Short mmCIF file of N, CA and C and ligand atoms in Angstrom, two decimals:
data_model
loop_
_atom_site.label_atom_id
_atom_site.label_comp_id
_atom_site.label_asym_id
_atom_site.label_seq_id
_atom_site.Cartn_x
_atom_site.Cartn_y
_atom_site.Cartn_z
N MET V 26 -163.32 2.45 94.67
CA MET V 26 -164.48 2.70 95.51
C MET V 26 -165.74 2.87 94.68
N LYS V 27 -166.09 1.82 93.97
CA LYS V 27 -167.26 1.88 93.10
C LYS V 27 -168.51 1.36 93.81
N ILE V 28 -169.61 2.05 93.59
CA ILE V 28 -170.89 1.63 94.16
C ILE V 28 -171.89 1.50 93.01
N PRO V 29 -172.48 0.31 92.84
CA PRO V 29 -173.47 0.16 91.77
C PRO V 29 -174.75 0.89 92.14
N ILE V 30 -175.29 1.66 91.19
CA ILE V 30 -176.49 2.44 91.51
C ILE V 30 -177.65 2.19 90.56
N LEU V 31 -177.37 1.47 89.48
CA LEU V 31 -178.39 1.35 88.43
C LEU V 31 -179.74 0.83 88.94
N HIS V 32 -179.68 -0.25 89.71
CA HIS V 32 -180.95 -0.81 90.21
C HIS V 32 -181.07 -0.70 91.72
N LEU V 33 -180.43 0.31 92.26
CA LEU V 33 -180.41 0.49 93.71
C LEU V 33 -181.78 0.96 94.22
N GLU V 34 -182.21 0.33 95.30
CA GLU V 34 -183.50 0.73 95.88
C GLU V 34 -183.36 2.05 96.61
N GLU V 35 -184.46 2.73 96.77
CA GLU V 35 -184.45 3.98 97.53
C GLU V 35 -184.15 3.69 98.99
N GLY V 36 -183.61 4.68 99.67
CA GLY V 36 -183.32 4.52 101.08
C GLY V 36 -181.83 4.54 101.37
N ILE V 37 -181.51 4.09 102.57
CA ILE V 37 -180.12 4.19 103.03
C ILE V 37 -179.38 2.86 102.85
N HIS V 38 -178.17 2.96 102.31
CA HIS V 38 -177.31 1.79 102.11
C HIS V 38 -175.93 2.10 102.68
N HIS V 39 -175.29 1.05 103.17
CA HIS V 39 -173.95 1.23 103.76
C HIS V 39 -172.91 0.43 103.00
N TYR V 40 -171.73 1.03 102.86
CA TYR V 40 -170.63 0.35 102.17
C TYR V 40 -169.33 0.61 102.93
N ASP V 41 -168.51 -0.42 103.01
CA ASP V 41 -167.20 -0.27 103.64
C ASP V 41 -166.10 -0.58 102.64
N PHE V 42 -165.07 0.24 102.68
CA PHE V 42 -163.91 0.01 101.81
C PHE V 42 -162.64 0.09 102.64
N THR V 43 -161.69 -0.76 102.32
CA THR V 43 -160.37 -0.66 102.91
C THR V 43 -159.41 -0.33 101.78
N ILE V 44 -158.73 0.80 101.93
CA ILE V 44 -157.81 1.21 100.87
C ILE V 44 -156.39 0.98 101.38
N GLU V 45 -155.66 0.16 100.65
CA GLU V 45 -154.28 -0.15 101.05
C GLU V 45 -153.41 1.10 101.02
N GLY V 46 -152.49 1.17 101.94
CA GLY V 46 -151.58 2.32 101.98
C GLY V 46 -150.83 2.46 100.68
N GLY V 47 -150.77 3.68 100.18
CA GLY V 47 -150.00 3.97 98.97
C GLY V 47 -150.64 3.52 97.68
N SER V 48 -151.92 3.09 97.71
CA SER V 48 -152.54 2.59 96.48
C SER V 48 -153.38 3.64 95.76
N LEU V 49 -153.54 4.81 96.36
CA LEU V 49 -154.42 5.82 95.74
C LEU V 49 -153.73 6.64 94.65
N HIS V 50 -152.43 6.82 94.78
CA HIS V 50 -151.64 7.57 93.78
C HIS V 50 -152.23 8.91 93.41
N PHE V 51 -151.98 9.89 94.22
CA PHE V 51 -152.46 11.24 93.91
C PHE V 51 -151.48 12.24 94.52
N TYR V 52 -151.65 13.49 94.11
CA TYR V 52 -150.85 14.59 94.61
C TYR V 52 -151.04 14.68 96.13
N ARG V 53 -149.96 14.68 96.85
CA ARG V 53 -149.92 14.70 98.32
C ARG V 53 -150.18 13.33 98.95
N GLU V 54 -150.02 12.27 98.19
CA GLU V 54 -150.26 10.94 98.76
C GLU V 54 -149.27 10.62 99.88
N GLU V 55 -148.13 11.33 99.90
CA GLU V 55 -147.14 11.08 100.95
C GLU V 55 -147.68 11.42 102.35
N VAL V 56 -148.75 12.23 102.37
CA VAL V 56 -149.34 12.60 103.66
C VAL V 56 -150.22 11.45 104.20
N TYR V 57 -150.63 10.55 103.30
CA TYR V 57 -151.54 9.46 103.70
C TYR V 57 -150.96 8.10 103.30
N PRO V 58 -149.84 7.70 103.91
CA PRO V 58 -149.18 6.47 103.46
C PRO V 58 -149.79 5.19 104.04
N HIS V 59 -150.71 5.33 104.99
CA HIS V 59 -151.21 4.15 105.70
C HIS V 59 -152.58 3.69 105.19
N GLU V 60 -152.91 2.49 105.59
CA GLU V 60 -154.22 1.92 105.23
C GLU V 60 -155.34 2.86 105.66
N MET V 61 -156.39 2.89 104.86
CA MET V 61 -157.49 3.82 105.08
C MET V 61 -158.80 3.05 105.15
N GLN V 62 -159.59 3.36 106.16
CA GLN V 62 -160.93 2.75 106.26
C GLN V 62 -161.93 3.80 105.81
N VAL V 63 -162.78 3.40 104.86
CA VAL V 63 -163.78 4.34 104.35
C VAL V 63 -165.16 3.73 104.53
N HIS V 64 -166.05 4.50 105.13
CA HIS V 64 -167.43 4.05 105.27
C HIS V 64 -168.32 5.04 104.51
N VAL V 65 -169.18 4.48 103.67
CA VAL V 65 -170.08 5.34 102.89
C VAL V 65 -171.51 5.05 103.30
N GLU V 66 -172.21 6.11 103.68
CA GLU V 66 -173.65 5.98 103.89
C GLU V 66 -174.31 6.65 102.70
N LEU V 67 -174.98 5.83 101.93
CA LEU V 67 -175.61 6.34 100.70
C LEU V 67 -177.12 6.44 100.90
N ASN V 68 -177.65 7.60 100.60
CA ASN V 68 -179.08 7.80 100.74
C ASN V 68 -179.66 8.13 99.37
N LYS V 69 -180.47 7.20 98.87
CA LYS V 69 -181.08 7.44 97.56
C LYS V 69 -182.52 7.87 97.74
N PHE V 70 -182.82 9.03 97.13
CA PHE V 70 -184.18 9.55 97.20
C PHE V 70 -184.55 10.02 95.80
N GLU V 71 -185.51 9.36 95.22
CA GLU V 71 -185.88 9.60 93.82
C GLU V 71 -184.64 9.58 92.95
N ARG V 72 -184.33 10.72 92.30
CA ARG V 72 -183.15 10.68 91.43
C ARG V 72 -181.94 11.37 92.07
N ASN V 73 -182.02 11.50 93.38
CA ASN V 73 -180.90 12.12 94.10
C ASN V 73 -180.19 11.09 94.95
N ILE V 74 -178.88 11.21 95.00
CA ILE V 74 -178.07 10.31 95.82
C ILE V 74 -177.15 11.16 96.67
N LYS V 75 -177.27 10.97 97.97
CA LYS V 75 -176.37 11.68 98.87
C LYS V 75 -175.44 10.66 99.52
N CYS V 76 -174.13 10.89 99.38
CA CYS V 76 -173.15 10.01 100.01
C CYS V 76 -172.47 10.75 101.14
N THR V 77 -172.55 10.20 102.33
CA THR V 77 -171.79 10.74 103.46
C THR V 77 -170.62 9.79 103.66
N ILE V 78 -169.42 10.33 103.52
CA ILE V 78 -168.23 9.49 103.50
C ILE V 78 -167.38 9.76 104.73
N HIS V 79 -167.11 8.70 105.46
CA HIS V 79 -166.28 8.81 106.66
C HIS V 79 -164.93 8.15 106.38
N VAL V 80 -163.86 8.88 106.61
CA VAL V 80 -162.52 8.39 106.32
C VAL V 80 -161.71 8.31 107.60
N GLU V 81 -161.03 7.18 107.78
CA GLU V 81 -160.15 7.04 108.95
C GLU V 81 -158.81 6.47 108.53
N THR V 82 -157.75 7.13 108.96
CA THR V 82 -156.41 6.64 108.69
C THR V 82 -155.44 7.33 109.65
N THR V 83 -154.17 7.14 109.42
CA THR V 83 -153.16 7.87 110.18
C THR V 83 -152.40 8.72 109.19
N ALA V 84 -152.43 10.01 109.42
CA ALA V 84 -151.75 10.93 108.49
C ALA V 84 -150.31 11.13 108.91
N HIS V 85 -149.48 11.38 107.91
CA HIS V 85 -148.05 11.52 108.12
C HIS V 85 -147.63 12.94 107.74
N TYR V 86 -147.12 13.68 108.72
CA TYR V 86 -146.77 15.08 108.47
C TYR V 86 -145.29 15.33 108.73
N ILE V 87 -144.81 16.46 108.23
CA ILE V 87 -143.45 16.90 108.52
C ILE V 87 -143.56 18.29 109.14
N CYS V 88 -143.00 18.44 110.31
CA CYS V 88 -143.11 19.71 111.03
C CYS V 88 -142.45 20.84 110.23
N ASP V 89 -143.20 21.94 110.06
CA ASP V 89 -142.68 23.10 109.31
C ASP V 89 -141.48 23.74 110.01
N ARG V 90 -141.45 23.61 111.32
CA ARG V 90 -140.40 24.31 112.06
C ARG V 90 -139.14 23.48 112.28
N CYS V 91 -139.31 22.19 112.68
CA CYS V 91 -138.12 21.41 113.03
C CYS V 91 -137.87 20.26 112.05
N LEU V 92 -138.77 20.09 111.07
CA LEU V 92 -138.64 19.06 110.03
C LEU V 92 -138.75 17.62 110.53
N VAL V 93 -139.19 17.46 111.77
CA VAL V 93 -139.40 16.12 112.31
C VAL V 93 -140.65 15.53 111.67
N GLU V 94 -140.62 14.22 111.35
CA GLU V 94 -141.80 13.56 110.80
C GLU V 94 -142.65 13.05 111.95
N TYR V 95 -143.96 13.27 111.86
CA TYR V 95 -144.84 12.82 112.94
C TYR V 95 -146.17 12.38 112.35
N GLU V 96 -146.93 11.61 113.14
CA GLU V 96 -148.19 11.08 112.63
C GLU V 96 -149.33 11.44 113.56
N ARG V 97 -150.51 11.56 112.97
CA ARG V 97 -151.70 11.92 113.75
C ARG V 97 -152.88 11.10 113.22
N PRO V 98 -153.79 10.71 114.11
CA PRO V 98 -155.00 10.06 113.62
C PRO V 98 -155.81 11.03 112.76
N PHE V 99 -156.38 10.51 111.69
CA PHE V 99 -157.18 11.33 110.79
C PHE V 99 -158.54 10.69 110.69
N ALA V 100 -159.59 11.38 111.07
CA ALA V 100 -160.96 10.86 110.99
C ALA V 100 -161.87 12.02 110.61
N GLU V 101 -162.34 12.01 109.38
CA GLU V 101 -163.16 13.12 108.89
C GLU V 101 -164.33 12.61 108.04
N ASP V 102 -165.33 13.48 107.89
CA ASP V 102 -166.49 13.17 107.06
C ASP V 102 -166.64 14.20 105.96
N PHE V 103 -167.16 13.75 104.85
CA PHE V 103 -167.57 14.72 103.82
C PHE V 103 -168.73 14.15 103.03
N GLU V 104 -169.39 15.04 102.28
CA GLU V 104 -170.58 14.64 101.54
C GLU V 104 -170.40 14.86 100.05
N VAL V 105 -170.99 13.98 99.29
CA VAL V 105 -171.01 14.16 97.84
C VAL V 105 -172.46 13.94 97.38
N LEU V 106 -172.94 14.88 96.59
CA LEU V 106 -174.32 14.78 96.10
C LEU V 106 -174.34 14.49 94.61
N PHE V 107 -175.21 13.58 94.24
CA PHE V 107 -175.36 13.23 92.83
C PHE V 107 -176.81 13.43 92.44
N HIS V 108 -176.99 13.73 91.18
CA HIS V 108 -178.35 13.79 90.65
C HIS V 108 -178.36 13.07 89.31
N ILE V 109 -179.31 12.16 89.18
CA ILE V 109 -179.41 11.41 87.93
C ILE V 109 -180.36 12.17 87.02
N GLY V 110 -179.87 12.65 85.90
CA GLY V 110 -180.70 13.41 84.99
C GLY V 110 -179.97 14.60 84.42
N THR V 111 -180.65 15.72 84.29
CA THR V 111 -180.02 16.91 83.72
C THR V 111 -179.95 18.03 84.75
N ARG V 112 -179.08 18.96 84.46
CA ARG V 112 -178.83 20.05 85.41
C ARG V 112 -180.05 20.96 85.58
N ASP V 113 -180.88 21.08 84.55
CA ASP V 113 -182.04 21.98 84.58
C ASP V 113 -182.96 21.71 85.77
N LEU V 114 -182.95 20.46 86.20
CA LEU V 114 -183.87 20.09 87.28
C LEU V 114 -183.38 20.52 88.65
N ILE V 115 -182.14 20.99 88.70
CA ILE V 115 -181.55 21.35 89.99
C ILE V 115 -181.87 22.79 90.35
N THR V 116 -182.44 22.98 91.49
CA THR V 116 -182.67 24.34 91.97
C THR V 116 -181.68 24.66 93.08
N ASP V 117 -181.15 23.60 93.65
CA ASP V 117 -180.21 23.72 94.76
C ASP V 117 -178.92 24.39 94.27
N GLU V 118 -178.32 25.19 95.12
CA GLU V 118 -177.07 25.82 94.72
C GLU V 118 -175.86 24.97 95.11
N GLU V 119 -176.10 23.92 95.87
CA GLU V 119 -174.99 23.08 96.32
C GLU V 119 -174.32 22.39 95.15
N ASP V 120 -173.10 21.96 95.40
CA ASP V 120 -172.34 21.27 94.38
C ASP V 120 -172.94 19.89 94.14
N VAL V 121 -173.56 19.72 93.00
CA VAL V 121 -174.18 18.44 92.69
C VAL V 121 -173.54 17.88 91.43
N ILE V 122 -173.22 16.61 91.49
CA ILE V 122 -172.64 15.96 90.31
C ILE V 122 -173.77 15.33 89.51
N ILE V 123 -173.84 15.72 88.25
CA ILE V 123 -174.91 15.22 87.39
C ILE V 123 -174.49 13.90 86.75
N LEU V 124 -175.35 12.92 86.83
CA LEU V 124 -175.06 11.62 86.22
C LEU V 124 -176.05 11.34 85.10
N PRO V 125 -175.57 10.82 83.99
CA PRO V 125 -176.51 10.42 82.93
C PRO V 125 -177.41 9.30 83.44
N PRO V 126 -178.66 9.23 82.94
CA PRO V 126 -179.63 8.25 83.47
C PRO V 126 -179.15 6.80 83.39
N GLU V 127 -178.28 6.50 82.44
CA GLU V 127 -177.85 5.11 82.28
C GLU V 127 -176.65 4.75 83.16
N THR V 128 -176.26 5.64 84.07
CA THR V 128 -175.08 5.40 84.90
C THR V 128 -175.21 4.10 85.70
N VAL V 129 -174.20 3.24 85.57
CA VAL V 129 -174.22 1.93 86.22
C VAL V 129 -173.71 2.03 87.67
N ASP V 130 -172.59 2.74 87.81
CA ASP V 130 -172.05 2.89 89.18
C ASP V 130 -171.37 4.24 89.36
N ILE V 131 -171.19 4.60 90.62
CA ILE V 131 -170.47 5.84 90.92
C ILE V 131 -169.14 5.46 91.56
N ASP V 132 -168.10 6.20 91.20
CA ASP V 132 -166.78 5.93 91.76
C ASP V 132 -166.39 7.13 92.62
N LEU V 133 -166.21 6.87 93.90
CA LEU V 133 -165.92 7.96 94.83
C LEU V 133 -164.43 8.23 95.02
N THR V 134 -163.60 7.48 94.30
CA THR V 134 -162.15 7.59 94.51
C THR V 134 -161.64 9.02 94.31
N GLU V 135 -162.05 9.64 93.20
CA GLU V 135 -161.57 10.99 92.90
C GLU V 135 -162.03 12.00 93.95
N ARG V 136 -163.26 11.82 94.42
CA ARG V 136 -163.79 12.72 95.47
C ARG V 136 -162.97 12.58 96.75
N LEU V 137 -162.61 11.35 97.04
CA LEU V 137 -161.82 11.09 98.23
C LEU V 137 -160.44 11.75 98.11
N GLN V 138 -159.84 11.60 96.93
CA GLN V 138 -158.52 12.20 96.71
C GLN V 138 -158.59 13.72 96.89
N GLU V 139 -159.61 14.34 96.30
CA GLU V 139 -159.78 15.79 96.43
C GLU V 139 -159.93 16.19 97.90
N PHE V 140 -160.73 15.41 98.61
CA PHE V 140 -160.97 15.71 100.01
C PHE V 140 -159.68 15.60 100.83
N LEU V 141 -158.91 14.57 100.54
CA LEU V 141 -157.66 14.36 101.28
C LEU V 141 -156.67 15.49 101.00
N ILE V 142 -156.62 15.96 99.76
CA ILE V 142 -155.71 17.07 99.41
C ILE V 142 -156.13 18.33 100.15
N LEU V 143 -157.45 18.59 100.17
CA LEU V 143 -157.96 19.78 100.87
C LEU V 143 -157.67 19.73 102.36
N ASN V 144 -157.50 18.53 102.89
CA ASN V 144 -157.30 18.38 104.32
C ASN V 144 -155.83 18.29 104.74
N VAL V 145 -154.94 18.52 103.80
CA VAL V 145 -153.53 18.63 104.19
C VAL V 145 -153.41 19.98 104.90
N PRO V 146 -153.01 19.98 106.17
CA PRO V 146 -152.99 21.26 106.88
C PRO V 146 -152.03 22.27 106.25
N MET V 147 -152.43 23.55 106.26
CA MET V 147 -151.58 24.62 105.74
C MET V 147 -150.31 24.70 106.57
N LYS V 148 -150.49 24.50 107.86
CA LYS V 148 -149.38 24.59 108.79
C LYS V 148 -149.25 23.27 109.52
N MET V 149 -148.07 22.68 109.51
CA MET V 149 -147.86 21.43 110.23
C MET V 149 -146.86 21.69 111.35
N LEU V 150 -147.30 21.38 112.57
CA LEU V 150 -146.42 21.56 113.72
C LEU V 150 -146.44 20.30 114.57
N CYS V 151 -145.26 19.78 114.92
CA CYS V 151 -145.18 18.55 115.71
C CYS V 151 -145.81 18.78 117.09
N THR V 152 -145.61 19.98 117.63
CA THR V 152 -146.29 20.41 118.85
C THR V 152 -146.50 21.91 118.72
N ASP V 153 -147.50 22.43 119.44
CA ASP V 153 -147.77 23.87 119.36
C ASP V 153 -146.57 24.69 119.83
N THR V 154 -145.75 24.07 120.67
CA THR V 154 -144.64 24.81 121.25
C THR V 154 -143.32 24.48 120.58
N CYS V 155 -143.37 23.84 119.42
CA CYS V 155 -142.13 23.47 118.74
C CYS V 155 -141.26 24.71 118.55
N LYS V 156 -140.00 24.59 118.93
CA LYS V 156 -139.11 25.75 118.86
C LYS V 156 -138.39 25.83 117.52
N GLY V 157 -138.45 24.76 116.75
CA GLY V 157 -137.86 24.80 115.41
C GLY V 157 -136.36 24.65 115.38
N ILE V 158 -135.83 24.97 114.21
CA ILE V 158 -134.39 24.84 113.99
C ILE V 158 -133.80 26.24 113.90
N CYS V 159 -132.66 26.45 114.55
CA CYS V 159 -132.01 27.76 114.48
C CYS V 159 -131.47 27.98 113.07
N ALA V 160 -131.83 29.12 112.49
CA ALA V 160 -131.38 29.42 111.13
C ALA V 160 -129.87 29.67 111.10
N GLY V 161 -129.32 30.03 112.25
CA GLY V 161 -127.89 30.34 112.30
C GLY V 161 -127.02 29.11 112.38
N CYS V 162 -127.28 28.23 113.37
CA CYS V 162 -126.38 27.11 113.61
C CYS V 162 -127.00 25.76 113.26
N GLY V 163 -128.29 25.75 112.94
CA GLY V 163 -128.94 24.50 112.56
C GLY V 163 -129.31 23.61 113.73
N ALA V 164 -129.17 24.10 114.94
CA ALA V 164 -129.51 23.29 116.12
C ALA V 164 -131.01 23.08 116.19
N ASP V 165 -131.45 21.84 116.49
CA ASP V 165 -132.87 21.56 116.75
C ASP V 165 -133.15 22.07 118.16
N LEU V 166 -133.80 23.20 118.24
CA LEU V 166 -133.95 23.90 119.51
C LEU V 166 -134.87 23.17 120.49
N ASN V 167 -135.55 22.10 120.02
CA ASN V 167 -136.35 21.29 120.95
C ASN V 167 -135.45 20.40 121.79
N HIS V 168 -134.28 20.07 121.23
CA HIS V 168 -133.41 19.10 121.90
C HIS V 168 -132.04 19.63 122.26
N GLU V 169 -131.62 20.72 121.64
CA GLU V 169 -130.28 21.22 121.94
C GLU V 169 -130.26 22.74 122.00
N GLU V 170 -129.19 23.24 122.57
CA GLU V 170 -129.03 24.67 122.71
C GLU V 170 -128.54 25.26 121.40
N CYS V 171 -128.94 26.48 121.15
CA CYS V 171 -128.41 27.19 120.00
C CYS V 171 -126.92 27.44 120.22
N ARG V 172 -126.14 27.21 119.14
CA ARG V 172 -124.69 27.39 119.27
C ARG V 172 -124.23 28.73 118.69
N CYS V 173 -125.20 29.58 118.29
CA CYS V 173 -124.81 30.86 117.68
C CYS V 173 -124.14 31.77 118.69
N THR V 174 -124.65 31.74 119.92
CA THR V 174 -124.10 32.61 120.95
C THR V 174 -123.15 31.80 121.81
N GLU V 175 -122.07 31.37 121.20
CA GLU V 175 -121.04 30.62 121.93
C GLU V 175 -120.46 31.53 123.00
N GLN V 176 -119.71 30.92 123.91
CA GLN V 176 -119.03 31.70 124.96
C GLN V 176 -118.33 32.90 124.32
N PRO V 177 -118.46 34.08 124.94
CA PRO V 177 -117.74 35.22 124.39
C PRO V 177 -116.23 34.95 124.38
N ILE V 178 -115.57 35.49 123.40
CA ILE V 178 -114.13 35.24 123.28
C ILE V 178 -113.39 35.85 124.47
N ASP V 179 -112.46 35.10 125.00
CA ASP V 179 -111.62 35.56 126.10
C ASP V 179 -110.95 36.88 125.69
N PRO V 180 -111.06 37.93 126.53
CA PRO V 180 -110.52 39.25 126.14
C PRO V 180 -109.06 39.20 125.69
N ARG V 181 -108.28 38.29 126.26
CA ARG V 181 -106.86 38.23 125.88
C ARG V 181 -106.71 37.79 124.42
N TRP V 182 -107.57 36.84 124.05
CA TRP V 182 -107.54 36.37 122.66
C TRP V 182 -108.00 37.47 121.72
N LEU V 183 -108.96 38.27 122.23
CA LEU V 183 -109.50 39.37 121.43
C LEU V 183 -108.38 40.35 121.08
N LYS V 184 -107.53 40.61 122.08
CA LYS V 184 -106.40 41.52 121.91
C LYS V 184 -105.48 40.99 120.79
N LEU V 185 -105.21 39.71 120.90
CA LEU V 185 -104.31 39.08 119.93
C LEU V 185 -104.92 39.15 118.52
N LYS V 186 -106.24 38.94 118.48
CA LYS V 186 -106.94 38.96 117.19
C LYS V 186 -106.82 40.34 116.54
N GLU V 187 -106.98 41.36 117.41
CA GLU V 187 -106.86 42.75 116.92
C GLU V 187 -105.49 42.96 116.30
N LEU V 188 -104.46 42.50 116.99
CA LEU V 188 -103.10 42.67 116.51
C LEU V 188 -102.91 41.97 115.17
N LEU V 189 -103.45 40.77 115.11
CA LEU V 189 -103.32 40.00 113.86
C LEU V 189 -104.03 40.70 112.71
N ASP V 190 -105.21 41.27 113.04
CA ASP V 190 -106.00 41.95 112.01
C ASP V 190 -105.26 43.19 111.48
N LYS V 191 -104.49 43.83 112.39
CA LYS V 191 -103.80 45.07 112.01
C LYS V 191 -102.53 44.79 111.20
N SER V 192 -101.97 43.61 111.44
CA SER V 192 -100.69 43.32 110.79
C SER V 192 -100.83 43.30 109.27
N PRO V 193 -99.85 43.79 108.57
CA PRO V 193 -99.94 43.81 107.11
C PRO V 193 -100.07 42.40 106.54
N GLU V 194 -100.77 42.32 105.48
CA GLU V 194 -100.98 40.99 104.90
C GLU V 194 -99.70 40.43 104.35
N ARG V 195 -99.60 39.13 104.52
CA ARG V 195 -98.38 38.49 104.05
C ARG V 195 -98.50 38.12 102.59
ZN1 ZN P 222 -141.40 20.60 115.25
ZN1 ZN P 223 -128.14 29.01 116.58
#
C-alpha cells in the first residue's frame, strides 16, 4: 500500500487498494482471511499529510463460548498523520509520523496491520445469547441438552449399588 508523495500536489487525493486474502502476514491474520478493500483519502496541506483510511472485508471469528466459527462484515475507518520535516515543528499532541524531507513514498501497510490487530474484539460471541458449551458433558447448549443431569438413577438400582459398595473388595 505505497503512495508516492515526493511531488504530490496539495489537496485531496484518492487511492484504492485491493489486498488479497492472507497476503498481509501479521499477528492475528487468521481473523482477516478474506480479500480486503482499502480506500485512502489523502489530504496534503503544506508539509502535513492526513490519510483517512477506510477498510472493508469480512472478518472471521471463533465464538468464545461455543467455539463455532462465524463471519461478520468489517467496515472501519482510521486516520494516520504524517509530517515532512522535524519533530520540533509539531505543536500538536496527536500521533504524527515524522518523515524525512526526501521521502519518496509512504507505506500504509504497517498502519493497517496495527489497526486490524487493535480491532480484534476482546470478546467474540456468535450471538449475544450463545449458551456455550457445558463444561461438564461438552454438549453444545445451543443445539443439544446438557447430559450432566441424566435421568436420576432408578431407586432399585441405587439399592443394589449401595450393597455393592458395602461388599468387601475382591
Ligand atoms: Zn457461540
Ligand atoms: Zn452438561
